[in-house]
mmCIF file of C-alpha atoms in Angstrom:
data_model
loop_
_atom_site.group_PDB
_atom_site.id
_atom_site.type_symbol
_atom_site.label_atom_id
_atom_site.label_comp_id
_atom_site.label_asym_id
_atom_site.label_seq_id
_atom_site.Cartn_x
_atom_site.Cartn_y
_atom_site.Cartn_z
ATOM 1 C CA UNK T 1381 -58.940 -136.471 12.950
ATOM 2 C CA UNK T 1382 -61.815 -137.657 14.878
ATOM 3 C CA UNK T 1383 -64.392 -139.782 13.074
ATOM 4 C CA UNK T 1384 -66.427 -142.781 13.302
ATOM 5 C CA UNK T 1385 -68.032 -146.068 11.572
ATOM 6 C CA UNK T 1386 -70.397 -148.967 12.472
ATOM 7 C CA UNK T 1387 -68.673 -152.483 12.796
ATOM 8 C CA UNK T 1388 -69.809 -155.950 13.812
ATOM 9 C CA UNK T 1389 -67.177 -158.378 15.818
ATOM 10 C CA UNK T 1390 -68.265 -161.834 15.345
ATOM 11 C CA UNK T 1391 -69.233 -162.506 19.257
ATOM 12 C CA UNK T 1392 -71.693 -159.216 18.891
ATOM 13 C CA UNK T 1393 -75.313 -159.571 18.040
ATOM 14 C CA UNK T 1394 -75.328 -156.713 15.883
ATOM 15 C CA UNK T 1395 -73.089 -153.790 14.724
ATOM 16 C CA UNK T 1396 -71.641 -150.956 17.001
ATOM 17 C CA UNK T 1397 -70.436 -147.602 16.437
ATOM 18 C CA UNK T 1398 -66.803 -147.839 16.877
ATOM 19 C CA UNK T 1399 -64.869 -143.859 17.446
ATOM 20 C CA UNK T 1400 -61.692 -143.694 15.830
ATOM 21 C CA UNK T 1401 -59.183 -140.589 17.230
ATOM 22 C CA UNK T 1402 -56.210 -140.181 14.935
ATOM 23 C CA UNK T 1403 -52.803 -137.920 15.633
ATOM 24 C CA UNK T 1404 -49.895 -138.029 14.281
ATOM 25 C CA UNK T 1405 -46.713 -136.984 16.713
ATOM 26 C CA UNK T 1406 -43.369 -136.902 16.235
ATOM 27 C CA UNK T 1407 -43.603 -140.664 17.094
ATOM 28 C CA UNK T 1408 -45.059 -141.647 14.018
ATOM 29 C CA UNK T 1409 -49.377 -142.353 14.062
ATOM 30 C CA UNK T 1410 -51.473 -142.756 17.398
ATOM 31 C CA UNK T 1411 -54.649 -144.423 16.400
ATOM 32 C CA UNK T 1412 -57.585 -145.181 19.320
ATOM 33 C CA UNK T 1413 -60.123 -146.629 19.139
ATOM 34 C CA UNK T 1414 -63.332 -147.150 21.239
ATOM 35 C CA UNK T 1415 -66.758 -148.640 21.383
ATOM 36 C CA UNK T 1416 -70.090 -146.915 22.225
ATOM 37 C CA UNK T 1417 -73.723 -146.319 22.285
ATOM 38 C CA UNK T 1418 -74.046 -142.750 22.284
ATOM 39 C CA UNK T 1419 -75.566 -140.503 19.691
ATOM 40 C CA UNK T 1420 -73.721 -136.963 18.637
ATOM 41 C CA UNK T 1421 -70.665 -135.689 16.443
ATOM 42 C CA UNK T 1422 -67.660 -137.847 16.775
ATOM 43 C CA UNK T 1423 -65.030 -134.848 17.466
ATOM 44 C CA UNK T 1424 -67.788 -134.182 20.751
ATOM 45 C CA UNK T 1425 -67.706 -137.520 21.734
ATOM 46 C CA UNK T 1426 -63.698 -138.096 21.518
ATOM 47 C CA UNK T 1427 -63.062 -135.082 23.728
ATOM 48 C CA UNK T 1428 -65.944 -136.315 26.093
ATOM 49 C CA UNK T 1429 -64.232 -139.713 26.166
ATOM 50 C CA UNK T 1430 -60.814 -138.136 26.969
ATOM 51 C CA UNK T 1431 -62.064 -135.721 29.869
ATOM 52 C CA UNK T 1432 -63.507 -139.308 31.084
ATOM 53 C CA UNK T 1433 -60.164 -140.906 30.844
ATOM 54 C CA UNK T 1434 -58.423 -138.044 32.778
ATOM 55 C CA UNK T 1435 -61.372 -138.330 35.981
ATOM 56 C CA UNK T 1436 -60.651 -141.798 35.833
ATOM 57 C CA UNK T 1437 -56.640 -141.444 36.215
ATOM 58 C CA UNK T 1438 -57.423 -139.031 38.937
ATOM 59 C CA UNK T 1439 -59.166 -141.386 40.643
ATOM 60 C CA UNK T 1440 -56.566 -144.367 39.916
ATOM 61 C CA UNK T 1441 -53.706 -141.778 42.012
ATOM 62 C CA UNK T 1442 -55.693 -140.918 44.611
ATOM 63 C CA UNK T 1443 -56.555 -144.726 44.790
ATOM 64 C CA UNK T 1444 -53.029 -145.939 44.486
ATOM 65 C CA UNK T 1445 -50.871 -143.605 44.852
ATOM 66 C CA UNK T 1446 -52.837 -141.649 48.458
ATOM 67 C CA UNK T 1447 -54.114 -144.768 49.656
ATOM 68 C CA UNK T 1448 -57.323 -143.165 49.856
ATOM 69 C CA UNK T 1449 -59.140 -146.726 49.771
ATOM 70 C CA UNK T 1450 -57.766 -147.581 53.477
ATOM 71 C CA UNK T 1451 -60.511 -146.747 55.125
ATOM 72 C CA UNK T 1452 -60.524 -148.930 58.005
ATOM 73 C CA UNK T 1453 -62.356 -146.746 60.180
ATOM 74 C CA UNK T 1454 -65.696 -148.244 62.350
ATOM 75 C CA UNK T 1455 -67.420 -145.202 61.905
ATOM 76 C CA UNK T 1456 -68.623 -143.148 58.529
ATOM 77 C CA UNK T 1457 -67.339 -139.810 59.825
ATOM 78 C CA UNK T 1458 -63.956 -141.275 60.654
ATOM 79 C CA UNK T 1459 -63.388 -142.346 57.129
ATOM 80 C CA UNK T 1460 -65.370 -139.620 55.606
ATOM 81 C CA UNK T 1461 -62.558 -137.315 57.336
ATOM 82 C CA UNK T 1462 -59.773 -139.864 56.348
ATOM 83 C CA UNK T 1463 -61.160 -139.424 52.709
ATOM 84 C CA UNK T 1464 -60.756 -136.120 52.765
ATOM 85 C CA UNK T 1465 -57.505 -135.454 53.770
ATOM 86 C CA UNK T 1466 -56.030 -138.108 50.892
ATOM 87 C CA UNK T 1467 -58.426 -135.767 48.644
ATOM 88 C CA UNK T 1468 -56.358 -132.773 50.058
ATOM 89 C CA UNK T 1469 -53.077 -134.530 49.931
ATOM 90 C CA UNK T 1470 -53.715 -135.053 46.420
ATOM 91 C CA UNK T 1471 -54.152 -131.630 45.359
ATOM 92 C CA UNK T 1472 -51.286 -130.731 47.298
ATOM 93 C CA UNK T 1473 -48.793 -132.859 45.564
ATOM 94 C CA UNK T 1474 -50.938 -132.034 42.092
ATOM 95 C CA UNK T 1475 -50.530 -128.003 43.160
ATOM 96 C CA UNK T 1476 -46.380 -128.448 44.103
ATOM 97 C CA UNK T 1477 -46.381 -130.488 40.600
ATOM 98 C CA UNK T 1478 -48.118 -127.584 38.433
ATOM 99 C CA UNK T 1479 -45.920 -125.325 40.222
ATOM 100 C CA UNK T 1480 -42.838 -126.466 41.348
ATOM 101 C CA UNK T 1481 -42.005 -129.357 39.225
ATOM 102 C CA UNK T 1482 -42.671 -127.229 36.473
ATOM 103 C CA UNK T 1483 -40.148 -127.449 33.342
ATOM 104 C CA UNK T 1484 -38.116 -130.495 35.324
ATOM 105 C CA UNK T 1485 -38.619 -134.417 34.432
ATOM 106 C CA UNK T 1486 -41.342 -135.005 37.025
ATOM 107 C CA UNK T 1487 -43.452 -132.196 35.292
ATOM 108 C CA UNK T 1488 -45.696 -134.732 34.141
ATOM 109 C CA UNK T 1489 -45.240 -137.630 36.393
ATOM 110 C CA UNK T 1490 -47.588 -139.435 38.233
ATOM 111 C CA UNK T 1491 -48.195 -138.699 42.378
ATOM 112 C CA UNK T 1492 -46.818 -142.013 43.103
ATOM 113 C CA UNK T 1493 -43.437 -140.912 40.717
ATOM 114 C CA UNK T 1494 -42.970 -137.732 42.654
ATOM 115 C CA UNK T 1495 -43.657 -139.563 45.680
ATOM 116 C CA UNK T 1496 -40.927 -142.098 44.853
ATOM 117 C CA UNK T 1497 -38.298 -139.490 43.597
ATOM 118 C CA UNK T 1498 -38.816 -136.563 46.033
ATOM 119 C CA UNK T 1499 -40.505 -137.858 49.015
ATOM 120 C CA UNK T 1500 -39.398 -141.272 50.038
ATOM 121 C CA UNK T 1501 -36.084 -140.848 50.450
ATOM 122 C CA UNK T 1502 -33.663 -141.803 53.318
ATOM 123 C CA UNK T 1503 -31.821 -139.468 55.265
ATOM 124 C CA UNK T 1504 -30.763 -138.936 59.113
ATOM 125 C CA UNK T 1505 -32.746 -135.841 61.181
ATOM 126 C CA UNK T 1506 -30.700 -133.877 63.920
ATOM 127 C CA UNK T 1507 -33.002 -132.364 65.682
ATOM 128 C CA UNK T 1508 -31.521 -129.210 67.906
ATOM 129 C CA UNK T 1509 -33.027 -126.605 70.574
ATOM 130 C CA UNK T 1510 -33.532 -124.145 67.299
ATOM 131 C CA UNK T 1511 -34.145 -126.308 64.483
ATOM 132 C CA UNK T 1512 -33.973 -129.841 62.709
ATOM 133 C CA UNK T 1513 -31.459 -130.652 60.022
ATOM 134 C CA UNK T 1514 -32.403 -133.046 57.327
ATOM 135 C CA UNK T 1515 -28.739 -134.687 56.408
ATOM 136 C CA UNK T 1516 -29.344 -136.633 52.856
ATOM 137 C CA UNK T 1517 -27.259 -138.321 50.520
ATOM 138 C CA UNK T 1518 -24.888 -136.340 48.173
ATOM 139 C CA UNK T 1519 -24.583 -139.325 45.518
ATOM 140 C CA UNK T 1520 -28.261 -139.921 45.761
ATOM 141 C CA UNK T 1521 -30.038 -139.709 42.425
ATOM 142 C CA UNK T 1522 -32.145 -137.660 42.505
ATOM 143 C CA UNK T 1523 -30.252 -134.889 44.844
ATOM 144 C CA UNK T 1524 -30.060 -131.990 41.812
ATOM 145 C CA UNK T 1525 -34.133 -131.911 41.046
ATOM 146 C CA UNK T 1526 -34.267 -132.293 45.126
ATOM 147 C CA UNK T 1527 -32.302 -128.968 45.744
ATOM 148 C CA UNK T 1528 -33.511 -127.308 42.691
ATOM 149 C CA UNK T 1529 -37.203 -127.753 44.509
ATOM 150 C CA UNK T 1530 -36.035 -126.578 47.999
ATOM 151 C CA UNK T 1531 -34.616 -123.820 46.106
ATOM 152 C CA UNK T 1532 -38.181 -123.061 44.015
ATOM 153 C CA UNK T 1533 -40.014 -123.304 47.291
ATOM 154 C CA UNK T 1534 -37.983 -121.258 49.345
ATOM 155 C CA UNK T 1535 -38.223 -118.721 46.742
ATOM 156 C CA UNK T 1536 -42.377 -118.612 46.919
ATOM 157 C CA UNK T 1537 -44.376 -115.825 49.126
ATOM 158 C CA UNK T 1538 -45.146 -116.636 52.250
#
């Protein structure tokens, strides 16, 4: 239910129209709440306040989880190109989440999770005339969702 009423805190100068998104889940009620100035229905405003909220934790991973803020380059092309390859890095690991993480626990984790679980990880490289050999922990945590991936990726079209 999506709705909305007028309310006046006792710090404001006058009353506000407070939004008011209710859902129940299987958690029990989830009610939000939030403060504005704009005019229109309140269901249109909700889902224009939640497509907001999404941008803005797009921006919060590529901020904190890419690093894309270092951007300690002199020159504006050097960090214009630095900001783009974070931008592409992001939609990288958003693209091998959507499709490869698919139906695991990390479906719906954030960059910096994945990066944590599946990328950071210690291991020795052997490195021969034909190839290199990643050698990895068997006891390591998260080994099964690691293989299951290799296995998902391998599987892919060239």
């Amino acid at each position: 239910m999506r709705t909305s009423f007028r309310h006046r805190a006792k710090s404001w100068p006058r009353a506000r129209r407070i939004l008011v998104k209710i859902d129940v889940t299987a958690h029990g009620l989830n009610l939000r709440f939030m403060v504005t100035n704009r005019c229109g229905d309140a269901a249109d405003l909700v889902a224009w306040y939640d497509d907001r909220g999404a941008s803005e934790n797009w921006i919060k991973e590529l901020k904190l989880d890419i690093h894309a803020d270092r951007l300690s380059c002199h020159r504006f092309r050097a960090n214009a190109f630095r900001l783009q390859l974070h931008s592409v890095a992001l939609l990288l690991l958003a693209y091998f989440r959507r499709a490869v993480l698919a139906g695991t626990r990390l479906a719906s984790a954030t960059i910096g999770t994945i990066r944590l679980h599946l990328l950071k990880v210690a291991g020795r490289v052997v490195r021969s005339v034909r190839r290199l050999c990643f050698h990895l922990a068997t006891h390591w945590p998260g080994h099964d969702l690691f293989t299951a991936c290799h296995r998902a990726l391998a599987r892919a079209p060239a």
